[in-house]
PDB file of C-alpha atoms in Angstrom:
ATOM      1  CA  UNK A   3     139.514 245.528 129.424  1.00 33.00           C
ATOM      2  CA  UNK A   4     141.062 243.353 131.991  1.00 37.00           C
ATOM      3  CA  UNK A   5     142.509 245.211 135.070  1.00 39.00           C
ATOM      4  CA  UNK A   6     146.415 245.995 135.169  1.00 46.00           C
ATOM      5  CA  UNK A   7     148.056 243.485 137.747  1.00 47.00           C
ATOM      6  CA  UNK A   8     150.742 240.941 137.863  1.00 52.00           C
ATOM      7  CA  UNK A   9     148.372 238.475 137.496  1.00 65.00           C
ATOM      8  CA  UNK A  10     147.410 239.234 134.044  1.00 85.00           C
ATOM      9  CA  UNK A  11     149.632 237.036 131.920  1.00 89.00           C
ATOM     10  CA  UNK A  12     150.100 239.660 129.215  1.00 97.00           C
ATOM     11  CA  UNK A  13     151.486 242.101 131.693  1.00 97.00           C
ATOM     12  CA  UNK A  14     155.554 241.440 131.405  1.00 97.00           C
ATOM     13  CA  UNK A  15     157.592 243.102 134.564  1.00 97.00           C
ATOM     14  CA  UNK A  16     161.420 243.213 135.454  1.00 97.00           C
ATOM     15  CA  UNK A  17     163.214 245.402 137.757  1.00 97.00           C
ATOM     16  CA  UNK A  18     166.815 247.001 135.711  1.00 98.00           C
ATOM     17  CA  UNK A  19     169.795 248.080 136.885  1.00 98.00           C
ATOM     18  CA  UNK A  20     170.852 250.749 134.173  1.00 98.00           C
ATOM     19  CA  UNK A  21     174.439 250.415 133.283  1.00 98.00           C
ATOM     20  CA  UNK A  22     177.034 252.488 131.741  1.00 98.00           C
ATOM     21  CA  UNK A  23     176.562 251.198 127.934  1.00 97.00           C
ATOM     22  CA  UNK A  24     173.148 252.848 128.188  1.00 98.00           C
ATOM     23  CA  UNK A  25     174.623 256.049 129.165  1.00 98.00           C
ATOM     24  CA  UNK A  26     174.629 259.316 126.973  1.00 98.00           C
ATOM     25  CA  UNK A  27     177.585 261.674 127.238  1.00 97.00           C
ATOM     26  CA  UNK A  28     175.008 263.044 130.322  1.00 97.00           C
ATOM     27  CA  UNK A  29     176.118 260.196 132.398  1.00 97.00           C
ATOM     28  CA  UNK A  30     171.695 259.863 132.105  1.00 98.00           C
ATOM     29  CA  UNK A  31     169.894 256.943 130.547  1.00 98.00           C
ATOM     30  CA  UNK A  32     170.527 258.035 126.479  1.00 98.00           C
ATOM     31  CA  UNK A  33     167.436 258.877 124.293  1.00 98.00           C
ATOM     32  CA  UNK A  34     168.418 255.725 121.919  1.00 98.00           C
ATOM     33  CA  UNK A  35     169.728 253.691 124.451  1.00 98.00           C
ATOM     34  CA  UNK A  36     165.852 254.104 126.360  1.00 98.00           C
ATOM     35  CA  UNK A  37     164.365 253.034 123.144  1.00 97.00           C
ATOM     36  CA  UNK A  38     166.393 250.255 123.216  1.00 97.00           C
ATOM     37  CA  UNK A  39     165.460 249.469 126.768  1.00 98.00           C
ATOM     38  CA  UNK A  40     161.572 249.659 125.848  1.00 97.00           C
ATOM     39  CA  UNK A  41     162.311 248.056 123.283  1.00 96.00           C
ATOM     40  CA  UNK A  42     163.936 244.705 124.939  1.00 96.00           C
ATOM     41  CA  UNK A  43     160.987 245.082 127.713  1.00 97.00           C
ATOM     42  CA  UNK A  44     158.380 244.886 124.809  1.00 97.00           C
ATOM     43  CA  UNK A  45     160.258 241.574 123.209  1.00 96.00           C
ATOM     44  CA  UNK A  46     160.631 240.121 126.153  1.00 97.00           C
ATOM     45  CA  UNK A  47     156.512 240.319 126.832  1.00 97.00           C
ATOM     46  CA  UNK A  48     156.397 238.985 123.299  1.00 97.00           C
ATOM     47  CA  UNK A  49     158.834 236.295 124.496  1.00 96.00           C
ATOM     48  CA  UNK A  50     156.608 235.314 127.966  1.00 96.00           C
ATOM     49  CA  UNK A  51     153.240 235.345 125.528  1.00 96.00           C
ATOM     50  CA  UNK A  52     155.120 232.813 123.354  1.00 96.00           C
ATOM     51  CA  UNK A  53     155.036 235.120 120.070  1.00 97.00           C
ATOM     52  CA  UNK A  54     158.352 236.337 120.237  1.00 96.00           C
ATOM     53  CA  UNK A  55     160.136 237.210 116.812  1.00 94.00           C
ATOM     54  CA  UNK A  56     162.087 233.361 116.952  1.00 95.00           C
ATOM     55  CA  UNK A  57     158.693 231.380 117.480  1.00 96.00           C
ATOM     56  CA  UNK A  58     156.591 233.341 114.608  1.00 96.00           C
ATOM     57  CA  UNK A  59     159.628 232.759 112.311  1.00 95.00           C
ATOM     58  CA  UNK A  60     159.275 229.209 112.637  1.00 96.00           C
ATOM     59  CA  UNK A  61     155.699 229.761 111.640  1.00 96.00           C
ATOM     60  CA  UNK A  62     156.810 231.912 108.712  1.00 96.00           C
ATOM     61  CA  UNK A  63     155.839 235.327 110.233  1.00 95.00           C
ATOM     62  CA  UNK A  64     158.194 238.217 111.724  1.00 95.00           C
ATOM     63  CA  UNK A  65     157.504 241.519 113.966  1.00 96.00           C
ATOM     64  CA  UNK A  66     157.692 244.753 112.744  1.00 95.00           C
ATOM     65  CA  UNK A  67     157.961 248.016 114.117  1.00 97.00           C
ATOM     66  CA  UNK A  68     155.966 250.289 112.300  1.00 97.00           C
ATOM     67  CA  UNK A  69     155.064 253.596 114.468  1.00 98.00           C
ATOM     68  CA  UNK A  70     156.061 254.394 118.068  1.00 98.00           C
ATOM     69  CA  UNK A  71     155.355 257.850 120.017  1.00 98.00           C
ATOM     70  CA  UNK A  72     157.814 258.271 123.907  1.00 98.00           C
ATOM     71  CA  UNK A  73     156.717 260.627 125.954  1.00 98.00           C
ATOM     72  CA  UNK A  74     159.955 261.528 128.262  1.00 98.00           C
ATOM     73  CA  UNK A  75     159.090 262.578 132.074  1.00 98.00           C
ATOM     74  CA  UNK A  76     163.149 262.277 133.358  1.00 97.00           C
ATOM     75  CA  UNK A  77     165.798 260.408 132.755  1.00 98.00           C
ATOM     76  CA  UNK A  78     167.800 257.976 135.244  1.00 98.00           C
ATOM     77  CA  UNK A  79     171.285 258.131 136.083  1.00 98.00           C
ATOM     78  CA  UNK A  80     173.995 255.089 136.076  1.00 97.00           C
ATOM     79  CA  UNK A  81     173.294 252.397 138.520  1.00 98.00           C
ATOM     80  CA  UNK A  82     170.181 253.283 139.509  1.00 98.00           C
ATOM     81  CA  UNK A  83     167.099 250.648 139.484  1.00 98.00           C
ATOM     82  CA  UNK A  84     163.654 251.007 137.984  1.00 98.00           C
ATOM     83  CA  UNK A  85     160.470 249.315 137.352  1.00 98.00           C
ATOM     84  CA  UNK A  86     160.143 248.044 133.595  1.00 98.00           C
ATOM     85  CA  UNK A  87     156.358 247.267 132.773  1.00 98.00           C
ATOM     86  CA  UNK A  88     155.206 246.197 128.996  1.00 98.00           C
ATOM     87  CA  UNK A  89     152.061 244.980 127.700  1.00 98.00           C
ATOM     88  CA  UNK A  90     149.486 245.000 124.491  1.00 98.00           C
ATOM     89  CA  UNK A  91     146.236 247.183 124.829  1.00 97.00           C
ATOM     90  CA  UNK A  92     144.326 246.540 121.957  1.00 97.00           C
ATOM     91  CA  UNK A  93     144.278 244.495 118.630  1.00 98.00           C
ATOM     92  CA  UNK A  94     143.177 245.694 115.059  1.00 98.00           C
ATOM     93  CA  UNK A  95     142.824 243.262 112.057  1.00 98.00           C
ATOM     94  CA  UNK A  96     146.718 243.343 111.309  1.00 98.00           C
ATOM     95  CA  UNK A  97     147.929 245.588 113.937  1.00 98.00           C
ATOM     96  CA  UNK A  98     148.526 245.376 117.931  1.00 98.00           C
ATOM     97  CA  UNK A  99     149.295 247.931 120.487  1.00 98.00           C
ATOM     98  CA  UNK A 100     151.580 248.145 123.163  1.00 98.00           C
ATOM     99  CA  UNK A 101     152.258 250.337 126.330  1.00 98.00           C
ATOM    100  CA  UNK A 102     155.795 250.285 127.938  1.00 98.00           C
ATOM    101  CA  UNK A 103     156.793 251.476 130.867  1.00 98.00           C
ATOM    102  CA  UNK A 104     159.521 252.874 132.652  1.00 98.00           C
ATOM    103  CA  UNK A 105     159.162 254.078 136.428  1.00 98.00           C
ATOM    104  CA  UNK A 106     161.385 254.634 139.128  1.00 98.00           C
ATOM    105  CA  UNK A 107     161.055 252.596 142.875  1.00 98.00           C
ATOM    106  CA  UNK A 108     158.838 255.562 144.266  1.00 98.00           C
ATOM    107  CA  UNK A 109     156.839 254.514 141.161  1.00 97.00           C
ATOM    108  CA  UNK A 110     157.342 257.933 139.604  1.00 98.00           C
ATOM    109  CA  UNK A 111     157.089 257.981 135.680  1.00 98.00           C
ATOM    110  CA  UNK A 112     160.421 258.317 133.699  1.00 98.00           C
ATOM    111  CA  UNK A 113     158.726 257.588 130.270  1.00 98.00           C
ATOM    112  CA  UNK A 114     156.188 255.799 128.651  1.00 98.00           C
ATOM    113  CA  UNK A 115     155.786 254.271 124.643  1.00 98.00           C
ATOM    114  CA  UNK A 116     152.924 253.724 122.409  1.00 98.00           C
ATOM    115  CA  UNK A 117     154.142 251.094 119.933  1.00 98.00           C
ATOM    116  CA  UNK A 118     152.204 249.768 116.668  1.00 98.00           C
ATOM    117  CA  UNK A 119     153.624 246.671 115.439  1.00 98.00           C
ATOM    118  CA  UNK A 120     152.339 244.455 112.452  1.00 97.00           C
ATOM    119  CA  UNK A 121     153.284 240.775 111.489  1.00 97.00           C
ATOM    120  CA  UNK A 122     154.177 240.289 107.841  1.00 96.00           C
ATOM    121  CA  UNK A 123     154.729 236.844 105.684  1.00 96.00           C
ATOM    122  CA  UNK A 124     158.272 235.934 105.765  1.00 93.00           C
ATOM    123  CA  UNK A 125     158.210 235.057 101.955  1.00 93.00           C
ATOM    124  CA  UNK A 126     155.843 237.637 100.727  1.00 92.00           C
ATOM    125  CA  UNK A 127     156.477 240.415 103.078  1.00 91.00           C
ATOM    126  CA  UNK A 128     152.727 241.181 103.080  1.00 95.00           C
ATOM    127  CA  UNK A 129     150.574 241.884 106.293  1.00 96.00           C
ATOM    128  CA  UNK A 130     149.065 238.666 107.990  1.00 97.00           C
ATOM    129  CA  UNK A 131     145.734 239.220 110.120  1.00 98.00           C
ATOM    130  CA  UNK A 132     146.564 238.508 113.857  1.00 98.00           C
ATOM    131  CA  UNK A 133     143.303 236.244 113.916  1.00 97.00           C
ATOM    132  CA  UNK A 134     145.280 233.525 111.748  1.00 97.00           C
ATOM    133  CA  UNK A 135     148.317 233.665 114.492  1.00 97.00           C
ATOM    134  CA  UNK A 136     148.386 232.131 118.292  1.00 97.00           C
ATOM    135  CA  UNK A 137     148.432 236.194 119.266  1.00 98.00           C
ATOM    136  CA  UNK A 138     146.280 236.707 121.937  1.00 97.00           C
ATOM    137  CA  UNK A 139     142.813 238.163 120.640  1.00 96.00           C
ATOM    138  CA  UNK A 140     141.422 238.667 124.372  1.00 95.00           C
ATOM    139  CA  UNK A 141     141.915 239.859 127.417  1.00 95.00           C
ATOM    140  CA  UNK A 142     144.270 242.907 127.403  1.00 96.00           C
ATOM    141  CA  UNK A 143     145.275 245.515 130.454  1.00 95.00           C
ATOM    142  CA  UNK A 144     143.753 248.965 130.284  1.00 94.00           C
ATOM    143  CA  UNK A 145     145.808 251.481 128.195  1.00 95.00           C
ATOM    144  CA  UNK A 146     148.154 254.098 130.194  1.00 95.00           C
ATOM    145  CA  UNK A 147     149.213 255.775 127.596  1.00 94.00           C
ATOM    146  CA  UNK A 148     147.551 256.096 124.083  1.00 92.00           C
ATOM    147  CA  UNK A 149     148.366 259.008 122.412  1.00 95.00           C
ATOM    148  CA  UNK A 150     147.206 259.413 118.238  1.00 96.00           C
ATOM    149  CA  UNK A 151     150.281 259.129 116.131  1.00 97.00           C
ATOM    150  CA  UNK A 152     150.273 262.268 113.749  1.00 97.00           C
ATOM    151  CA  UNK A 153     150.800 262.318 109.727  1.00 95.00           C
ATOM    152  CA  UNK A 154     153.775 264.280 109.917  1.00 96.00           C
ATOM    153  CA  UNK A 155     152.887 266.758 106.928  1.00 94.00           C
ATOM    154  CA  UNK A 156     156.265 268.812 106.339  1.00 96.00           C
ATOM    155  CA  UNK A 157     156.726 269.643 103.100  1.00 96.00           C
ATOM    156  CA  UNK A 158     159.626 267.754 100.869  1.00 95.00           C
ATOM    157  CA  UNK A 159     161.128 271.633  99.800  1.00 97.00           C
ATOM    158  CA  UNK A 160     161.397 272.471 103.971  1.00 97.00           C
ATOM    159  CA  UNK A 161     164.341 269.452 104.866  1.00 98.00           C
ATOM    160  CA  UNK A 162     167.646 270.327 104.138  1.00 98.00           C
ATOM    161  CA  UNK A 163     170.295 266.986 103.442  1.00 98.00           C
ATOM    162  CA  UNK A 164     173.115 266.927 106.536  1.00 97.00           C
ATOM    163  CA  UNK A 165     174.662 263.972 106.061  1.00 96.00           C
ATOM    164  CA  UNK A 166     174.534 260.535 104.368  1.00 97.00           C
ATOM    165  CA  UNK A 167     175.228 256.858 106.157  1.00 97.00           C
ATOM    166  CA  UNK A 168     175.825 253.174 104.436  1.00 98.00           C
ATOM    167  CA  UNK A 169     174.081 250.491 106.459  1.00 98.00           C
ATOM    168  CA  UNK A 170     176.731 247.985 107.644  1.00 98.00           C
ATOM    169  CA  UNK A 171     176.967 244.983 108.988  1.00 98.00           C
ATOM    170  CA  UNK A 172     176.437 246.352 112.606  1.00 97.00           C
ATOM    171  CA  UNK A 173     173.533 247.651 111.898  1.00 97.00           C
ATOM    172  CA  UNK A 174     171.647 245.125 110.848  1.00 96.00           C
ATOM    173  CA  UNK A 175     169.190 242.836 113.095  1.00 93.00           C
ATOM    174  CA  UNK A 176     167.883 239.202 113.253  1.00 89.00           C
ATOM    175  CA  UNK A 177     165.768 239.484 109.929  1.00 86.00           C
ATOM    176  CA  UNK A 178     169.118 240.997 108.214  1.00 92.00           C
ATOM    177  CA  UNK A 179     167.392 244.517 107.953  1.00 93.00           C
ATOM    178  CA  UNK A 180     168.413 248.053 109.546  1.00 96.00           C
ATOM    179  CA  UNK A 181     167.507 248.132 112.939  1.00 96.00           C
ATOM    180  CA  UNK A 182     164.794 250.096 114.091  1.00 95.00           C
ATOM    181  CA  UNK A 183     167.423 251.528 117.211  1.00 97.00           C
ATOM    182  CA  UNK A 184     170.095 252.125 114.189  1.00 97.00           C
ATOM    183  CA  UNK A 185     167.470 254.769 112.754  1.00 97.00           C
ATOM    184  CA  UNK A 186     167.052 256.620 116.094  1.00 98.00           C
ATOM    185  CA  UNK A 187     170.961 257.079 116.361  1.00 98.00           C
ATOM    186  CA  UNK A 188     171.346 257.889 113.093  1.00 98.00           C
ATOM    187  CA  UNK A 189     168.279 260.691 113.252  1.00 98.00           C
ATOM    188  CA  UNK A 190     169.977 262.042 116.470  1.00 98.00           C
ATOM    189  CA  UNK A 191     173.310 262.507 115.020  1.00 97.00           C
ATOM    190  CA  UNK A 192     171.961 265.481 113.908  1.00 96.00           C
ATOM    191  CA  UNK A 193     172.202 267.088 116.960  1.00 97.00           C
ATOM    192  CA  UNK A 194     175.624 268.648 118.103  1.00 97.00           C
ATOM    193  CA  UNK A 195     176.380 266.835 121.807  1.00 97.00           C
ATOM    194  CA  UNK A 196     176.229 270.494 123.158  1.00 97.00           C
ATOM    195  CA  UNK A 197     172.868 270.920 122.392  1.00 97.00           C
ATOM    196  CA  UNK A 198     171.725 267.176 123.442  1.00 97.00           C
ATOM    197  CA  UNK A 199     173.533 268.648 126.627  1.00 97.00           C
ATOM    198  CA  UNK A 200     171.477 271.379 127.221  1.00 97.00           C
ATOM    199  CA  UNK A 201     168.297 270.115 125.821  1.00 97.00           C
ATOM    200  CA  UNK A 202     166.212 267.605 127.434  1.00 98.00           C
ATOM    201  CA  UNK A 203     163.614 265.265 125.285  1.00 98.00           C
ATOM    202  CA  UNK A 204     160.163 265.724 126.192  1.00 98.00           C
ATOM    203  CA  UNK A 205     158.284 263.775 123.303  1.00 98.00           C
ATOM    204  CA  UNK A 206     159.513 261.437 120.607  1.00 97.00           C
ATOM    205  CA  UNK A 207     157.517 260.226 117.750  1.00 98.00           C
ATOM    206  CA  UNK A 208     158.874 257.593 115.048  1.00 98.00           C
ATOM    207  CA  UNK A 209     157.299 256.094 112.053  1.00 98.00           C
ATOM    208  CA  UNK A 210     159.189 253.408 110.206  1.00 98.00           C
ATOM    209  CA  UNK A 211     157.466 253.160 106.111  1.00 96.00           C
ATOM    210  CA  UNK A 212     160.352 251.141 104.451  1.00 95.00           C
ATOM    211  CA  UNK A 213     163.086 248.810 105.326  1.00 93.00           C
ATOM    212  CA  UNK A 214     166.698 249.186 104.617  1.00 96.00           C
ATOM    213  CA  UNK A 215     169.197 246.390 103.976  1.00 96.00           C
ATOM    214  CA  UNK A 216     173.542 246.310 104.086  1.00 98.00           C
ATOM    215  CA  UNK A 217     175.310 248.413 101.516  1.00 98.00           C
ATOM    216  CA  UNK A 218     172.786 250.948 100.932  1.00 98.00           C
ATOM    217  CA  UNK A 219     173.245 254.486 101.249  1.00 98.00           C
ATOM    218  CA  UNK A 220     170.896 256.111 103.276  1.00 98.00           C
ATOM    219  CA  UNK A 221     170.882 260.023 102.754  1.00 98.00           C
ATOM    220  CA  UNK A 222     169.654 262.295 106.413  1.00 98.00           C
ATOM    221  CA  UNK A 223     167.138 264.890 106.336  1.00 98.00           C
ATOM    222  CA  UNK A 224     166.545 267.746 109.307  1.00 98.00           C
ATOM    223  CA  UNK A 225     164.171 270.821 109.431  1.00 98.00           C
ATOM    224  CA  UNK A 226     162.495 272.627 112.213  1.00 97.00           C
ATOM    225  CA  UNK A 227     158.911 273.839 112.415  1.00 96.00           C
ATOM    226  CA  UNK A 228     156.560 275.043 115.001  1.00 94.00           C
ATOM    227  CA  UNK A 229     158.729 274.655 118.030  1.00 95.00           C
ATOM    228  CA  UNK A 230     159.795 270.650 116.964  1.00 97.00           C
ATOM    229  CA  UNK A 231     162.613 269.285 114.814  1.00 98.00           C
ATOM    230  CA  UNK A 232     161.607 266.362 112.117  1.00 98.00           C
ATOM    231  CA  UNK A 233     163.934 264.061 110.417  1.00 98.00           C
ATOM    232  CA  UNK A 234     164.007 262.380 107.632  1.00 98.00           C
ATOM    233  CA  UNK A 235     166.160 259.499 106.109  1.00 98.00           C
ATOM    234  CA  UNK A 236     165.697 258.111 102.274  1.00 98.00           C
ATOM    235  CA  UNK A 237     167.140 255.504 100.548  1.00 97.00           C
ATOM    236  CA  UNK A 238     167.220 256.911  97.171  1.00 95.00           C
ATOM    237  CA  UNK A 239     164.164 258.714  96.631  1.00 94.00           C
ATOM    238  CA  UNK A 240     162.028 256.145  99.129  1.00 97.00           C
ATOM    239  CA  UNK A 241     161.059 257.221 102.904  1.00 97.00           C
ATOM    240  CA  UNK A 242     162.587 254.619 104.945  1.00 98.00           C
ATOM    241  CA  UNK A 243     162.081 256.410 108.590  1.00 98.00           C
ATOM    242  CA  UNK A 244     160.627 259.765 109.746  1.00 98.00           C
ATOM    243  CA  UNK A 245     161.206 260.851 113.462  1.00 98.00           C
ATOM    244  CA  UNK A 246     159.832 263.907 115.174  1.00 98.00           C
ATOM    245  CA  UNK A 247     161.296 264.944 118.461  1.00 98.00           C
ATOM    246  CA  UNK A 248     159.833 267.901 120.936  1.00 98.00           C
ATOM    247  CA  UNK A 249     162.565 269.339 123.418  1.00 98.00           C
ATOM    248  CA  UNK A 250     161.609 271.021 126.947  1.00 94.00           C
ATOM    249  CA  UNK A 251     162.421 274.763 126.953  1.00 69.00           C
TER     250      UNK A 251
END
């Protein structure tokens, strides 16, 4: 393992200003809208290692999300500036790893992200091996934050149906599928803005098994078990995005 420093050319940093469109109705940084956030920081590391989603499609590849687990420390108000730090840890045949981080200027954690992505054949949509693609192989910072993604093991007959969604136009991101953001919004509509009031995020876990495409109809799934609350969201009878969230208190 290489040793975490600006010098490391895998390491991406930027310093944010967080503005009002990433606000909740908290006046905080918004549980989606800090996804997002990681989210951008993580592309744009893909972007300075030159394997950003536009490069690989020219090579016939794209990204895709497929698990992520956010561990929430506290959340930052409007206009104030943080430290944004992203970088991969570790490689498997098909898979990388990632650690994102958020920290305030007293370098204080506000939340960290564990993020599996895979690269898949744009024609075939089947898993290439990272060996065959200019992703680095070599060289990676030392992990923060690695946490073991869980097999979420709720049973079908425990979630109840609360609501149903079409995927428009809006939702819909550069490889014309439902963004993986447009998920997380949809899973916390679930929860009244009273209770997202009262109730701060502590852990967030997401696992992303299908892809969804305009015009479907997406039907919502909630239940609560052992202190978290798990989501589910099908198109037709096929899992398309599964999301468990842990709240402090």
């Amino acid at each position: 393992m290489e040793k975490l420093t600006g010098d490391n050319d895998l390491v991406y940093t930027r310093q944010r200003r967080i503005t009002y469109a990433e606000l909740d109705s908290s006046c905080k940084l918004g549980i989606a809208q800090a996804a997002l956030l990681m989210q951008d920081t993580l592309t744009e590391c893909f972007g300075q290692m030159k394997c950003d989603g536009f490069t690989f499609k020219q090579l016939g590849y794209f990204w895709v999300l497929t698990r992520s687990k956010v561990k929430f420390f506290q959340r930052p108000g409007w206009g104030e500036i943080i430290d944004t730090m992203s970088f991969p840890v570790r490689n498997t045949r098909t898979r990388t790893y990632f650690n994102t981080v958020l920290k305030d200027l007293q370098g204080h954690p506000l939340a960290f992200a564990y993020q599996e992505f895979c690269v898949l054949d744009l024609e075939k949509h089947r898993p290439v091996a990272l060996a065959d693609t200019p992703y680095p192989k070599e060289g990676f910072p030392e992990e923060l934050f690695a946490p073991s993604y869980e097999k979420f093991t709720v049973a079908e007959t425990e979630y109840k149906e609360i609501q149903e969604q079409t995927v428009r136009s809006g939702h819909l991101d550069m490889s014309h599928h439902l963004n993986n953001i447009e998920c997380l919004k949809f899973a916390l509509d679930a929860f009244p803005e009273e209770f997202l009031l009262t109730h701060e995020a502590e852990e967030l876990e997401l696992h992303y098994p299908g892809e969804s495409r305009e015009g479907q109809k997406l039907r919502i799934f909630q239940t609560e078990q052992d202190g978290a609350n798990f989501i589910k969201i099908k198109e037709s009878e096929r899992d398309v995005f599964e999301m468990k969230i842990r709240f402090r208190g």
